[in-house]
Amino acid sequence: MSPVSLPANRLLVAALSLLLTRLSCSSLSVPDIPHIAAYFGTKTRYEEVNPHLLRDVFSVNASVLKPPPTERCSPVHLTAVIRHGSRYPTVKNIRRIQKLSELVRREASRGSAEGWLQDIQSRWEMWYTEDMDGQLVMKGREDLHQLAGRLSVLFPSLLSEENLRRISFLSSSKHRCVSSVEAFQEGLQRRWGRSEVEYGHEVDDELMRFFERCRGYVEGVEKNRTALQEVEKFKHGEEMEGVRRRTAERLGLPHHRLTPDLVEAAFFLCSYELSIKSLHSPWCFLFDESDAKVLEYKSDLKQYWKRSHGHVISSLSSCPLFHHVFRTLDKAGRPRRATEASPEPASILVGHAETLLPLLSLLGLYKDKTPPTASNYHSQHRRSFRTSQIVPYAANLLFVLYDCQRGPRLQLLVNETPVRFPGLESEDAPLYRDVRATYRHLLDGCDFHRECEGRTGGRAPNTEL
Ligand SMILES: *[C@@H]1O[C@H](CO)[C@@H](O)[C@H](O)[C@H]1NC(C)=O
Ligand SMILES: *[C@@H]1O[C@H](CO)[C@@H](O)[C@H](O)[C@H]1NC(C)=O
């Protein structure tokens, strides 16, 4: 706007409104982020969880490492379980987006005064194609480059150039994970100033895609039509109906034309345009913050009942990964003679949200007193189980083992923020032997074959012959 030629009173109004705009945007460091960006569940950007990264993608807060200052600790090993970075929608969602965009083009109200609706109808182009199917996008590569860069600053003695050949890299076989583990290696080696990047990783689906190999899980949850009944009820319940009605009204569509799946497709469309292209898409204006919270809850319900505490078998299916992590930590923490080779400095494991959620649940994290259901939305505002915060793109669970005067200690970080072990809440980095004692029942049990083959359902009685 150019206030120069305006009369004085209008100038004042213009100045005031400019000031108000500034004020309302002042909490955001980058102004053009959709107001609903923090509610996209597993489609949330990592920056929404750690907003300081919007100013500096390599900013590292070394005080997140919290071994007791009096015990002269030094990190000796890092195991990182990492989710792939930002990706394209999968075919299922691309088809929904296609349907939605055709519907809005053909049937939504024309000549609307709403600029965003004009933008959707005349400027926005359906650019997603089915061959994109879940692949890692350029921004996703950057997510992993940047994470690698920050971790190498946080753990200079572990993720160092001299250690490169001794760091193990392991990935799920899915394309987006393989691309992510490569991007992580590029990020590290560029940080060290290398021009030629050396790649090397192993694929291990038994560890990173345990969920599809666990018969008890597949039959008891995935193929069980009642396992996700809370999600189905919520999808057609009061809160979702409200969102659907408001969205249909904003689009000028008959209510019945906009199914709950299409409402969700519009919400995800806003998320994809942001996470893939860093765009504030016109689709985002379809939702206000309270709509976004309802849609976030719907995603959380699904993850809770499909991948987390909702069914015990979901977390138990991650037993192979749990044992792998603790075996690695055991080896790294074992006392050794000065002549022995030093332990593996780091183990980088790249998988999915479906890999991280069961493991986090097995560790007892994010378990609220009351489970989220279709009928208690209004009492769940303060829940800790919030997938937007826990498993955004490039989410990571870090196990940091320290060598300390009183013996090895272990600290847990989720998305680079310290998290305490359930049952050991008095310390950030308890003694490793205390952590082992807390998880004794799992270390001695948690047998994949027994849990996954021995019974069929989460709560079904154990009917061993
Ligand atoms: C750094 O991390 C510590 C520990 O988590 C936290 O208390 C502090 O606020 C963080 N500082 C910044 C600048 O983010
Ligand atoms: C299916 O899920 C329901 C609801 O969670 C559960 O009660 C039931 O035991 C499951 N059925 C099987 C065969 O595991």
Tab-separated table of C-alpha atoms and ligand atoms in Angstrom:
chain	number	residue	atom	x	y	z
A	1	MET	CA	0.000	0.000	0.000
A	2	SER	CA	1.192	3.511	-0.629
A	3	PRO	CA	-0.075	5.887	2.048
A	4	VAL	CA	1.758	8.893	0.578
A	5	SER	CA	-1.166	10.494	-1.227
A	6	LEU	CA	-3.818	9.685	1.376
A	7	PRO	CA	-5.469	12.363	3.478
A	8	ALA	CA	-4.333	12.517	7.098
A	9	ASN	CA	-7.211	10.614	8.734
A	10	ARG	CA	-6.993	7.781	6.221
A	11	LEU	CA	-3.262	7.764	6.675
A	12	LEU	CA	-3.791	7.202	10.368
A	13	VAL	CA	-6.176	4.325	9.698
A	14	ALA	CA	-3.710	2.791	7.258
A	15	ALA	CA	-0.868	3.121	9.766
A	16	LEU	CA	-2.989	1.588	12.495
A	17	SER	CA	-4.031	-1.374	10.417
A	18	LEU	CA	-0.438	-1.917	9.369
A	19	LEU	CA	0.544	-1.895	13.028
A	20	LEU	CA	-2.226	-4.352	13.880
A	21	THR	CA	-1.123	-6.675	11.106
A	22	ARG	CA	2.424	-6.492	12.414
A	23	LEU	CA	1.255	-7.199	15.929
A	24	SER	CA	-0.816	-10.185	14.953
A	25	CYS	CA	2.101	-11.605	12.994
A	26	SER	CA	4.782	-10.773	15.500
A	27	SER	CA	4.752	-14.199	17.122
A	28	LEU	CA	5.774	-15.788	13.824
A	29	SER	CA	9.331	-15.465	12.642
A	30	VAL	CA	8.419	-16.235	9.057
A	31	PRO	CA	5.085	-14.577	8.372
A	32	ASP	CA	3.660	-16.848	5.712
A	33	ILE	CA	2.983	-20.036	7.628
A	34	PRO	CA	-0.616	-21.261	7.685
A	35	HIS	CA	-2.213	-20.719	11.113
A	36	ILE	CA	-3.060	-24.435	11.254
A	37	ALA	CA	0.448	-25.739	10.486
A	38	ALA	CA	1.077	-27.234	13.921
A	39	TYR	CA	-1.913	-29.620	13.733
A	40	PHE	CA	-1.047	-31.822	10.777
A	41	GLY	CA	-0.295	-34.963	12.817
A	42	THR	CA	2.238	-37.168	11.037
A	43	LYS	CA	2.210	-34.665	8.160
A	44	THR	CA	3.586	-31.877	10.315
A	45	ARG	CA	6.899	-30.266	9.414
A	46	TYR	CA	9.760	-30.711	11.850
A	47	GLU	CA	10.050	-26.887	12.032
A	48	GLU	CA	6.626	-26.659	13.657
A	49	VAL	CA	7.941	-28.746	16.551
A	50	ASN	CA	11.200	-26.784	16.742
A	51	PRO	CA	10.314	-23.279	15.504
A	52	HIS	CA	13.798	-21.905	16.272
A	53	LEU	CA	14.920	-23.846	13.166
A	54	LEU	CA	12.930	-21.407	11.006
A	55	ARG	CA	15.549	-18.788	11.863
A	56	ASP	CA	18.578	-21.063	11.658
A	57	VAL	CA	18.333	-24.647	10.448
A	58	PHE	CA	21.653	-25.491	12.076
A	59	SER	CA	21.026	-23.958	15.478
A	60	VAL	CA	21.981	-26.406	18.184
A	61	ASN	CA	21.225	-26.123	21.875
A	62	ALA	CA	23.997	-28.063	23.587
A	63	SER	CA	22.346	-27.747	26.990
A	64	VAL	CA	19.838	-30.442	26.003
A	65	LEU	CA	22.559	-32.943	26.922
A	66	LYS	CA	22.138	-33.289	30.652
A	67	PRO	CA	24.332	-35.840	32.359
A	68	PRO	CA	25.113	-34.857	35.984
A	69	PRO	CA	27.731	-32.083	35.774
A	70	THR	CA	29.683	-33.444	38.769
A	71	GLU	CA	30.371	-36.843	37.218
A	72	ARG	CA	32.597	-35.815	34.316
A	73	CYS	CA	30.542	-37.666	31.721
A	74	SER	CA	31.315	-37.944	28.045
A	75	PRO	CA	29.063	-39.399	25.328
A	76	VAL	CA	30.327	-42.778	24.065
A	77	HIS	CA	27.487	-43.889	21.835
A	78	LEU	CA	24.423	-42.551	20.003
A	79	THR	CA	21.584	-44.686	18.684
A	80	ALA	CA	19.185	-42.629	16.595
A	81	VAL	CA	15.864	-43.988	15.343
A	82	ILE	CA	14.772	-41.517	12.680
A	83	ARG	CA	11.670	-41.120	10.562
A	84	HIS	CA	12.109	-40.282	6.854
A	85	GLY	CA	11.755	-36.618	5.829
A	86	SER	CA	8.940	-34.795	4.026
A	87	ARG	CA	7.413	-36.805	1.230
A	88	TYR	CA	4.806	-36.762	-1.499
A	89	PRO	CA	1.316	-38.043	-0.720
A	90	THR	CA	0.705	-41.732	-1.295
A	91	VAL	CA	-1.530	-42.869	-4.171
A	92	LYS	CA	-4.565	-43.138	-1.894
A	93	ASN	CA	-4.320	-39.498	-0.904
A	94	ILE	CA	-3.438	-38.332	-4.413
A	95	ARG	CA	-6.702	-39.863	-5.661
A	96	ARG	CA	-8.668	-38.117	-2.924
A	97	ILE	CA	-7.006	-34.819	-3.766
A	98	GLN	CA	-7.924	-35.369	-7.403
A	99	LYS	CA	-11.562	-35.979	-6.490
A	100	LEU	CA	-11.678	-32.976	-4.206
A	101	SER	CA	-10.170	-30.599	-6.733
A	102	GLU	CA	-12.606	-31.701	-9.429
A	103	LEU	CA	-15.532	-31.298	-7.077
A	104	VAL	CA	-14.483	-27.807	-6.024
A	105	ARG	CA	-13.811	-26.728	-9.597
A	106	ARG	CA	-17.132	-27.943	-10.877
A	107	GLU	CA	-19.534	-27.373	-8.044
A	108	ALA	CA	-18.243	-24.851	-5.550
A	109	SER	CA	-19.820	-21.417	-5.654
A	110	ARG	CA	-18.573	-19.273	-8.490
A	111	GLY	CA	-17.931	-15.563	-8.299
A	112	SER	CA	-17.306	-15.809	-4.595
A	113	ALA	CA	-16.005	-12.757	-2.827
A	114	GLU	CA	-13.462	-14.906	-1.067
A	115	GLY	CA	-10.061	-14.415	-2.661
A	116	TRP	CA	-8.828	-17.807	-1.583
A	117	LEU	CA	-11.726	-19.585	-3.249
A	118	GLN	CA	-11.026	-17.704	-6.475
A	119	ASP	CA	-7.400	-18.737	-6.124
A	120	ILE	CA	-8.330	-22.393	-5.716
A	121	GLN	CA	-10.641	-22.259	-8.706
A	122	SER	CA	-8.566	-20.261	-11.119
A	123	ARG	CA	-4.933	-20.328	-10.035
A	124	TRP	CA	-4.332	-23.517	-8.122
A	125	GLU	CA	-3.317	-26.417	-10.285
A	126	MET	CA	-3.651	-30.101	-9.536
A	127	TRP	CA	0.021	-30.986	-9.878
A	128	TYR	CA	0.174	-34.288	-7.966
A	129	THR	CA	0.545	-37.437	-10.052
A	130	GLU	CA	0.225	-41.035	-8.943
A	131	ASP	CA	3.853	-41.894	-9.669
A	132	MET	CA	4.907	-39.593	-6.821
A	133	ASP	CA	3.518	-42.207	-4.430
A	134	GLY	CA	5.102	-41.416	-1.080
A	135	GLN	CA	8.584	-40.622	-2.378
A	136	LEU	CA	10.917	-38.338	-0.493
A	137	VAL	CA	10.832	-34.734	-1.775
A	138	MET	CA	13.736	-32.289	-1.970
A	139	LYS	CA	12.644	-30.685	1.303
A	140	GLY	CA	12.746	-34.182	2.830
A	141	ARG	CA	16.378	-34.592	1.800
A	142	GLU	CA	17.091	-31.241	3.412
A	143	ASP	CA	15.321	-32.336	6.605
A	144	LEU	CA	17.849	-35.164	6.912
A	145	HIS	CA	20.870	-33.097	5.805
A	146	GLN	CA	20.067	-30.565	8.480
A	147	LEU	CA	19.387	-33.115	11.192
A	148	ALA	CA	22.720	-34.795	10.425
A	149	GLY	CA	24.449	-31.425	10.555
A	150	ARG	CA	22.964	-30.578	13.950
A	151	LEU	CA	23.685	-33.998	15.429
A	152	SER	CA	27.311	-33.780	14.312
A	153	VAL	CA	27.585	-30.481	16.192
A	154	LEU	CA	25.868	-31.952	19.245
A	155	PHE	CA	28.047	-35.097	19.205
A	156	PRO	CA	31.356	-34.025	17.634
A	157	SER	CA	33.297	-36.943	19.145
A	158	LEU	CA	30.822	-39.562	17.867
A	159	LEU	CA	29.699	-38.302	14.458
A	160	SER	CA	33.210	-37.367	13.353
A	161	GLU	CA	34.975	-37.888	10.058
A	162	GLU	CA	37.449	-40.372	11.591
A	163	ASN	CA	34.492	-42.455	12.767
A	164	LEU	CA	32.689	-42.615	9.431
A	165	ARG	CA	33.430	-46.263	8.666
A	166	ARG	CA	32.485	-47.288	12.205
A	167	ILE	CA	29.032	-45.722	12.214
A	168	SER	CA	26.330	-48.173	11.193
A	169	PHE	CA	23.493	-47.090	8.913
A	170	LEU	CA	20.358	-49.140	8.614
A	171	SER	CA	17.120	-48.453	6.748
A	172	SER	CA	13.676	-49.753	5.923
A	173	SER	CA	13.474	-50.940	2.315
A	174	LYS	CA	10.996	-48.202	1.345
A	175	HIS	CA	12.319	-45.734	-1.165
A	176	ARG	CA	11.691	-42.692	1.049
A	177	CYS	CA	13.721	-44.256	3.884
A	178	VAL	CA	16.637	-45.290	1.674
A	179	SER	CA	16.719	-41.765	0.237
A	180	SER	CA	16.627	-40.409	3.791
A	181	VAL	CA	19.523	-42.524	5.064
A	182	GLU	CA	21.551	-41.373	2.053
A	183	ALA	CA	20.635	-37.767	2.691
A	184	PHE	CA	21.753	-38.165	6.307
A	185	GLN	CA	25.151	-39.418	5.117
A	186	GLU	CA	25.445	-36.525	2.660
A	187	GLY	CA	24.590	-34.091	5.437
A	188	LEU	CA	27.323	-35.481	7.679
A	189	GLN	CA	30.002	-35.616	5.039
A	190	ARG	CA	29.256	-32.180	3.612
A	191	ARG	CA	29.531	-30.873	7.125
A	192	TRP	CA	33.027	-32.326	7.242
A	193	GLY	CA	33.837	-30.552	3.978
A	194	ARG	CA	34.004	-33.657	1.819
A	195	SER	CA	33.261	-33.242	-1.863
A	196	GLU	CA	32.848	-36.946	-2.632
A	197	VAL	CA	30.165	-38.592	-0.513
A	198	GLU	CA	30.678	-42.199	0.524
A	199	TYR	CA	27.411	-44.119	0.927
A	200	GLY	CA	26.790	-47.344	2.760
A	201	HIS	CA	23.760	-48.752	4.516
A	202	GLU	CA	21.976	-52.014	5.135
A	203	VAL	CA	18.289	-52.636	4.595
A	204	ASP	CA	16.568	-54.438	7.443
A	205	ASP	CA	12.788	-54.715	7.400
A	206	GLU	CA	12.730	-57.135	10.309
A	207	LEU	CA	13.917	-54.239	12.451
A	208	MET	CA	12.371	-51.245	10.713
A	209	ARG	CA	9.097	-52.721	9.403
A	210	PHE	CA	8.423	-55.242	12.173
A	211	PHE	CA	4.725	-54.325	12.155
A	212	GLU	CA	3.939	-56.043	8.867
A	213	ARG	CA	5.666	-59.255	9.981
A	214	CYS	CA	3.837	-59.633	13.274
A	215	ARG	CA	0.872	-61.928	12.654
A	216	GLY	CA	-0.780	-61.060	15.966
A	217	TYR	CA	-0.664	-57.413	15.020
A	218	VAL	CA	-1.804	-57.854	11.417
A	219	GLU	CA	-4.740	-60.024	12.445
A	220	GLY	CA	-5.560	-58.430	15.776
A	221	VAL	CA	-5.370	-54.806	14.645
A	222	GLU	CA	-4.796	-54.214	10.959
A	223	LYS	CA	-7.402	-56.685	9.677
A	224	ASN	CA	-9.648	-56.396	12.719
A	225	ARG	CA	-12.701	-54.411	11.754
A	226	THR	CA	-13.459	-53.319	15.304
A	227	ALA	CA	-9.904	-52.305	16.260
A	228	LEU	CA	-10.370	-48.761	14.956
A	229	GLN	CA	-13.991	-48.301	15.972
A	230	GLU	CA	-13.206	-45.148	17.971
A	231	VAL	CA	-11.812	-43.565	14.808
A	232	GLU	CA	-14.885	-44.552	12.775
A	233	LYS	CA	-17.239	-43.209	15.433
A	234	PHE	CA	-15.363	-39.919	15.652
A	235	LYS	CA	-15.293	-39.595	11.880
A	236	HIS	CA	-19.087	-39.494	11.838
A	237	GLY	CA	-19.516	-37.852	15.221
A	238	GLU	CA	-20.590	-34.392	16.281
A	239	GLU	CA	-17.206	-32.633	16.072
A	240	MET	CA	-16.280	-33.924	12.621
A	241	GLU	CA	-19.788	-33.205	11.334
A	242	GLY	CA	-19.331	-29.618	12.476
A	243	VAL	CA	-16.074	-29.284	10.570
A	244	ARG	CA	-17.669	-30.821	7.514
A	245	ARG	CA	-20.655	-28.475	7.652
A	246	ARG	CA	-18.486	-25.376	8.020
A	247	THR	CA	-16.132	-26.480	5.243
A	248	ALA	CA	-19.005	-27.192	2.867
A	249	GLU	CA	-20.496	-23.781	3.656
A	250	ARG	CA	-17.221	-21.997	3.008
A	251	LEU	CA	-17.003	-23.729	-0.364
A	252	GLY	CA	-20.656	-23.173	-1.175
A	253	LEU	CA	-21.131	-26.916	-1.662
A	254	PRO	CA	-24.137	-29.004	-0.684
A	255	HIS	CA	-23.286	-30.647	2.633
A	256	HIS	CA	-23.675	-34.221	1.380
A	257	ARG	CA	-21.183	-33.718	-1.463
A	258	LEU	CA	-18.264	-33.237	0.907
A	259	THR	CA	-17.461	-36.545	2.607
A	260	PRO	CA	-15.261	-36.679	5.741
A	261	ASP	CA	-12.476	-38.146	3.556
A	262	LEU	CA	-12.624	-35.156	1.237
A	263	VAL	CA	-12.553	-32.730	4.162
A	264	GLU	CA	-9.415	-34.498	5.339
A	265	ALA	CA	-7.983	-34.383	1.809
A	266	ALA	CA	-8.327	-30.585	1.830
A	267	PHE	CA	-6.603	-30.393	5.217
A	268	PHE	CA	-3.754	-32.623	4.016
A	269	LEU	CA	-3.510	-30.592	0.827
A	270	CYS	CA	-2.686	-27.549	2.949
A	271	SER	CA	-0.062	-29.663	4.759
A	272	TYR	CA	1.519	-31.010	1.563
A	273	GLU	CA	1.826	-27.619	-0.099
A	274	LEU	CA	3.610	-26.374	3.001
A	275	SER	CA	5.873	-29.360	3.618
A	276	ILE	CA	6.780	-29.910	-0.045
A	277	LYS	CA	6.857	-26.390	-1.502
A	278	SER	CA	6.913	-24.156	1.596
A	279	LEU	CA	3.724	-22.577	0.257
A	280	HIS	CA	0.799	-21.086	2.091
A	281	SER	CA	-1.845	-22.763	-0.027
A	282	PRO	CA	-5.299	-21.193	-0.574
A	283	TRP	CA	-6.754	-24.504	0.681
A	284	CYS	CA	-5.572	-23.602	4.185
A	285	PHE	CA	-8.232	-20.876	4.470
A	286	LEU	CA	-10.920	-23.540	4.565
A	287	PHE	CA	-10.119	-24.253	8.209
A	288	ASP	CA	-9.886	-22.275	11.380
A	289	GLU	CA	-7.827	-23.353	14.352
A	290	SER	CA	-10.653	-25.196	16.093
A	291	ASP	CA	-11.382	-27.178	12.893
A	292	ALA	CA	-7.702	-28.075	12.705
A	293	LYS	CA	-7.736	-29.326	16.300
A	294	VAL	CA	-10.623	-31.643	15.516
A	295	LEU	CA	-8.847	-33.015	12.440
A	296	GLU	CA	-5.637	-33.419	14.446
A	297	TYR	CA	-7.559	-35.383	17.052
A	298	LYS	CA	-8.930	-37.657	14.365
A	299	SER	CA	-5.382	-38.474	13.216
A	300	ASP	CA	-4.239	-38.954	16.806
A	301	LEU	CA	-7.100	-41.359	17.459
A	302	LYS	CA	-6.050	-43.417	14.461
A	303	GLN	CA	-2.400	-43.562	15.499
A	304	TYR	CA	-3.296	-44.300	19.105
A	305	TRP	CA	-5.534	-47.247	18.256
A	306	LYS	CA	-3.501	-48.501	15.327
A	307	ARG	CA	0.131	-47.943	16.339
A	308	SER	CA	0.298	-47.169	20.013
A	309	HIS	CA	-1.192	-47.848	23.457
A	310	GLY	CA	-4.629	-48.719	22.079
A	311	HIS	CA	-3.589	-52.343	21.570
A	312	VAL	CA	-0.697	-53.879	23.498
A	313	ILE	CA	0.326	-55.972	20.504
A	314	SER	CA	1.158	-52.818	18.529
A	315	SER	CA	3.946	-51.887	20.928
A	316	LEU	CA	5.012	-55.509	21.453
A	317	SER	CA	5.523	-55.912	17.725
A	318	SER	CA	8.541	-53.594	18.116
A	319	CYS	CA	10.333	-56.077	20.420
A	320	PRO	CA	13.008	-56.882	17.790
A	321	LEU	CA	13.930	-53.201	17.507
A	322	PHE	CA	13.825	-52.765	21.285
A	323	HIS	CA	16.241	-55.670	21.764
A	324	HIS	CA	18.475	-54.457	18.951
A	325	VAL	CA	18.801	-51.024	20.583
A	326	PHE	CA	19.600	-52.441	24.019
A	327	ARG	CA	22.078	-54.972	22.645
A	328	THR	CA	23.876	-52.115	20.911
A	329	LEU	CA	23.873	-50.064	24.119
A	330	ASP	CA	25.090	-53.060	26.178
A	331	LYS	CA	28.041	-53.511	23.850
A	332	ALA	CA	28.866	-49.822	23.791
A	333	GLY	CA	28.734	-49.536	27.579
A	334	ARG	CA	30.761	-52.634	28.431
A	335	PRO	CA	34.040	-51.952	30.263
A	336	ARG	CA	37.047	-52.652	28.078
A	337	ARG	CA	40.800	-52.746	28.317
A	338	ALA	CA	42.791	-49.876	26.876
A	339	THR	CA	44.035	-52.160	24.104
A	340	GLU	CA	40.558	-53.120	22.919
A	341	ALA	CA	38.927	-51.304	20.044
A	342	SER	CA	36.520	-48.582	21.145
A	343	PRO	CA	32.815	-49.331	20.662
A	344	GLU	CA	30.618	-48.411	17.745
A	345	PRO	CA	30.204	-44.626	18.064
A	346	ALA	CA	26.770	-44.391	16.494
A	347	SER	CA	23.953	-46.404	15.017
A	348	ILE	CA	21.589	-44.596	12.638
A	349	LEU	CA	18.293	-46.387	11.991
A	350	VAL	CA	15.836	-44.911	9.483
A	351	GLY	CA	12.197	-45.956	9.339
A	352	HIS	CA	8.637	-44.712	9.561
A	353	ALA	CA	6.205	-43.102	11.989
A	354	GLU	CA	4.910	-46.684	12.272
A	355	THR	CA	8.384	-47.696	13.461
A	356	LEU	CA	8.772	-44.965	16.070
A	357	LEU	CA	5.294	-44.956	17.621
A	358	PRO	CA	5.269	-48.618	18.748
A	359	LEU	CA	8.782	-48.307	20.174
A	360	LEU	CA	7.930	-45.101	22.066
A	361	SER	CA	4.827	-46.846	23.385
A	362	LEU	CA	6.782	-49.919	24.434
A	363	LEU	CA	9.080	-47.613	26.400
A	364	GLY	CA	5.950	-46.331	28.184
A	365	LEU	CA	6.023	-42.797	26.785
A	366	TYR	CA	3.040	-40.543	25.991
A	367	LYS	CA	0.620	-42.734	27.872
A	368	ASP	CA	-2.123	-40.542	29.310
A	369	LYS	CA	-4.346	-41.721	32.156
A	370	THR	CA	-7.466	-41.717	30.002
A	371	PRO	CA	-7.292	-43.146	26.490
A	372	PRO	CA	-8.573	-40.862	23.728
A	373	THR	CA	-11.938	-42.039	22.395
A	374	ALA	CA	-14.662	-40.831	20.054
A	375	SER	CA	-16.628	-39.375	22.965
A	376	ASN	CA	-14.034	-37.566	25.092
A	377	TYR	CA	-12.592	-35.027	22.659
A	378	HIS	CA	-13.307	-32.155	25.039
A	379	SER	CA	-11.378	-33.655	27.947
A	380	GLN	CA	-8.336	-34.482	25.794
A	381	HIS	CA	-7.011	-30.979	25.097
A	382	ARG	CA	-4.049	-31.490	27.371
A	383	ARG	CA	-3.193	-35.005	26.234
A	384	SER	CA	0.478	-35.853	25.813
A	385	PHE	CA	-0.240	-38.191	22.899
A	386	ARG	CA	-0.004	-35.614	20.132
A	387	THR	CA	1.403	-37.004	16.901
A	388	SER	CA	2.039	-33.504	15.512
A	389	GLN	CA	4.604	-33.130	18.289
A	390	ILE	CA	5.880	-36.706	18.461
A	391	VAL	CA	6.185	-37.939	14.873
A	392	PRO	CA	6.476	-35.047	12.398
A	393	TYR	CA	8.633	-35.621	9.300
A	394	ALA	CA	12.240	-36.419	10.303
A	395	ALA	CA	11.118	-37.218	13.868
A	396	ASN	CA	13.869	-38.776	15.907
A	397	LEU	CA	14.364	-40.768	19.066
A	398	LEU	CA	17.907	-40.488	20.408
A	399	PHE	CA	19.489	-42.809	22.946
A	400	VAL	CA	22.647	-41.160	24.271
A	401	LEU	CA	25.005	-43.321	26.297
A	402	TYR	CA	27.546	-41.516	28.483
A	403	ASP	CA	30.597	-42.796	30.252
A	404	CYS	CA	30.481	-41.320	33.774
A	405	GLN	CA	32.369	-41.745	37.047
A	406	ARG	CA	29.621	-43.880	38.576
A	407	GLY	CA	29.208	-45.977	35.436
A	408	PRO	CA	27.357	-45.584	32.135
A	409	ARG	CA	24.288	-43.352	31.974
A	410	LEU	CA	21.553	-43.142	29.368
A	411	GLN	CA	19.564	-40.148	28.190
A	412	LEU	CA	16.583	-40.071	25.859
A	413	LEU	CA	15.707	-37.230	23.499
A	414	VAL	CA	12.668	-36.981	21.278
A	415	ASN	CA	13.033	-34.507	18.417
A	416	GLU	CA	16.127	-33.083	20.113
A	417	THR	CA	14.292	-32.367	23.375
A	418	PRO	CA	15.091	-34.268	26.593
A	419	VAL	CA	12.465	-36.797	27.663
A	420	ARG	CA	12.617	-38.751	30.915
A	421	PHE	CA	12.171	-42.481	31.230
A	422	PRO	CA	8.807	-43.396	32.770
A	423	GLY	CA	9.528	-44.596	36.292
A	424	LEU	CA	12.862	-42.753	36.448
A	425	GLU	CA	11.527	-39.211	36.309
A	426	SER	CA	13.939	-37.741	38.846
A	427	GLU	CA	16.888	-37.684	36.426
A	428	ASP	CA	17.507	-36.728	32.807
A	429	ALA	CA	20.280	-39.288	32.426
A	430	PRO	CA	19.852	-42.099	34.949
A	431	LEU	CA	22.431	-44.839	35.408
A	432	TYR	CA	22.199	-47.328	32.571
A	433	ARG	CA	21.804	-50.168	35.066
A	434	ASP	CA	18.719	-48.436	36.504
A	435	VAL	CA	17.231	-48.108	33.032
A	436	ARG	CA	17.878	-51.806	32.471
A	437	ALA	CA	16.219	-52.629	35.788
A	438	THR	CA	13.146	-50.573	34.797
A	439	TYR	CA	12.797	-52.494	31.532
A	440	ARG	CA	13.830	-55.859	33.030
A	441	HIS	CA	10.493	-57.481	32.112
A	442	LEU	CA	11.000	-56.499	28.480
A	443	LEU	CA	14.705	-57.313	28.362
A	444	ASP	CA	13.977	-60.797	29.704
A	445	GLY	CA	10.829	-61.253	27.628
A	446	CYS	CA	9.296	-59.314	24.786
A	447	ASP	CA	9.905	-62.220	22.459
A	448	PHE	CA	8.713	-61.412	18.954
A	449	HIS	CA	7.707	-64.957	18.018
A	450	ARG	CA	5.907	-65.602	21.225
A	451	GLU	CA	4.070	-62.268	21.230
A	452	CYS	CA	3.324	-62.219	17.520
A	453	GLU	CA	2.565	-65.859	16.844
A	454	GLY	CA	1.345	-66.964	20.245
A	455	ARG	CA	-1.871	-65.012	20.379
A	456	THR	CA	-4.079	-63.134	17.999
A	457	GLY	CA	-5.352	-60.023	19.709
A	458	GLY	CA	-4.185	-57.158	21.859
A	459	ARG	CA	-6.368	-58.017	24.807
A	460	ALA	CA	-7.210	-61.615	23.999
A	461	PRO	CA	-6.116	-64.087	26.646
A	462	ASN	CA	-2.884	-65.938	26.065
A	463	THR	CA	-4.045	-69.345	24.879
A	464	GLU	CA	-0.822	-71.241	24.585
A	465	LEU	CA	-1.155	-74.981	24.147
B	1	LIG	C1	18.102	-25.157	25.523
B	1	LIG	O1	17.703	-26.363	26.140
B	1	LIG	C2	17.411	-26.245	27.512
B	1	LIG	C3	17.189	-27.651	28.054
B	1	LIG	O2	16.204	-28.335	27.348
B	1	LIG	C4	16.217	-25.335	27.694
B	1	LIG	O3	15.904	-25.205	29.064
B	1	LIG	C5	16.522	-23.975	27.082
B	1	LIG	O4	15.364	-23.179	27.138
B	1	LIG	C6	16.971	-24.114	25.637
B	1	LIG	N1	17.452	-22.841	25.146
B	1	LIG	C7	17.043	-22.316	24.005
B	1	LIG	C8	17.646	-21.012	23.629
B	1	LIG	O5	16.217	-22.858	23.292
B	2	LIG	C1	-10.320	-56.646	17.635
B	2	LIG	O1	-10.318	-55.391	18.294
B	2	LIG	C2	-11.192	-55.329	19.408
B	2	LIG	C3	-11.269	-53.877	19.872
B	2	LIG	O2	-10.047	-53.365	20.230
B	2	LIG	C4	-10.690	-56.292	20.460
B	2	LIG	O3	-11.523	-56.235	21.612
B	2	LIG	C5	-10.666	-57.698	19.885
B	2	LIG	O4	-10.092	-58.579	20.810
B	2	LIG	C6	-9.882	-57.739	18.577
B	2	LIG	N1	-10.093	-59.036	17.927
B	2	LIG	C7	-9.091	-59.871	17.654
B	2	LIG	C8	-9.454	-61.110	16.910
B	2	LIG	O5	-7.956	-59.666	18.020
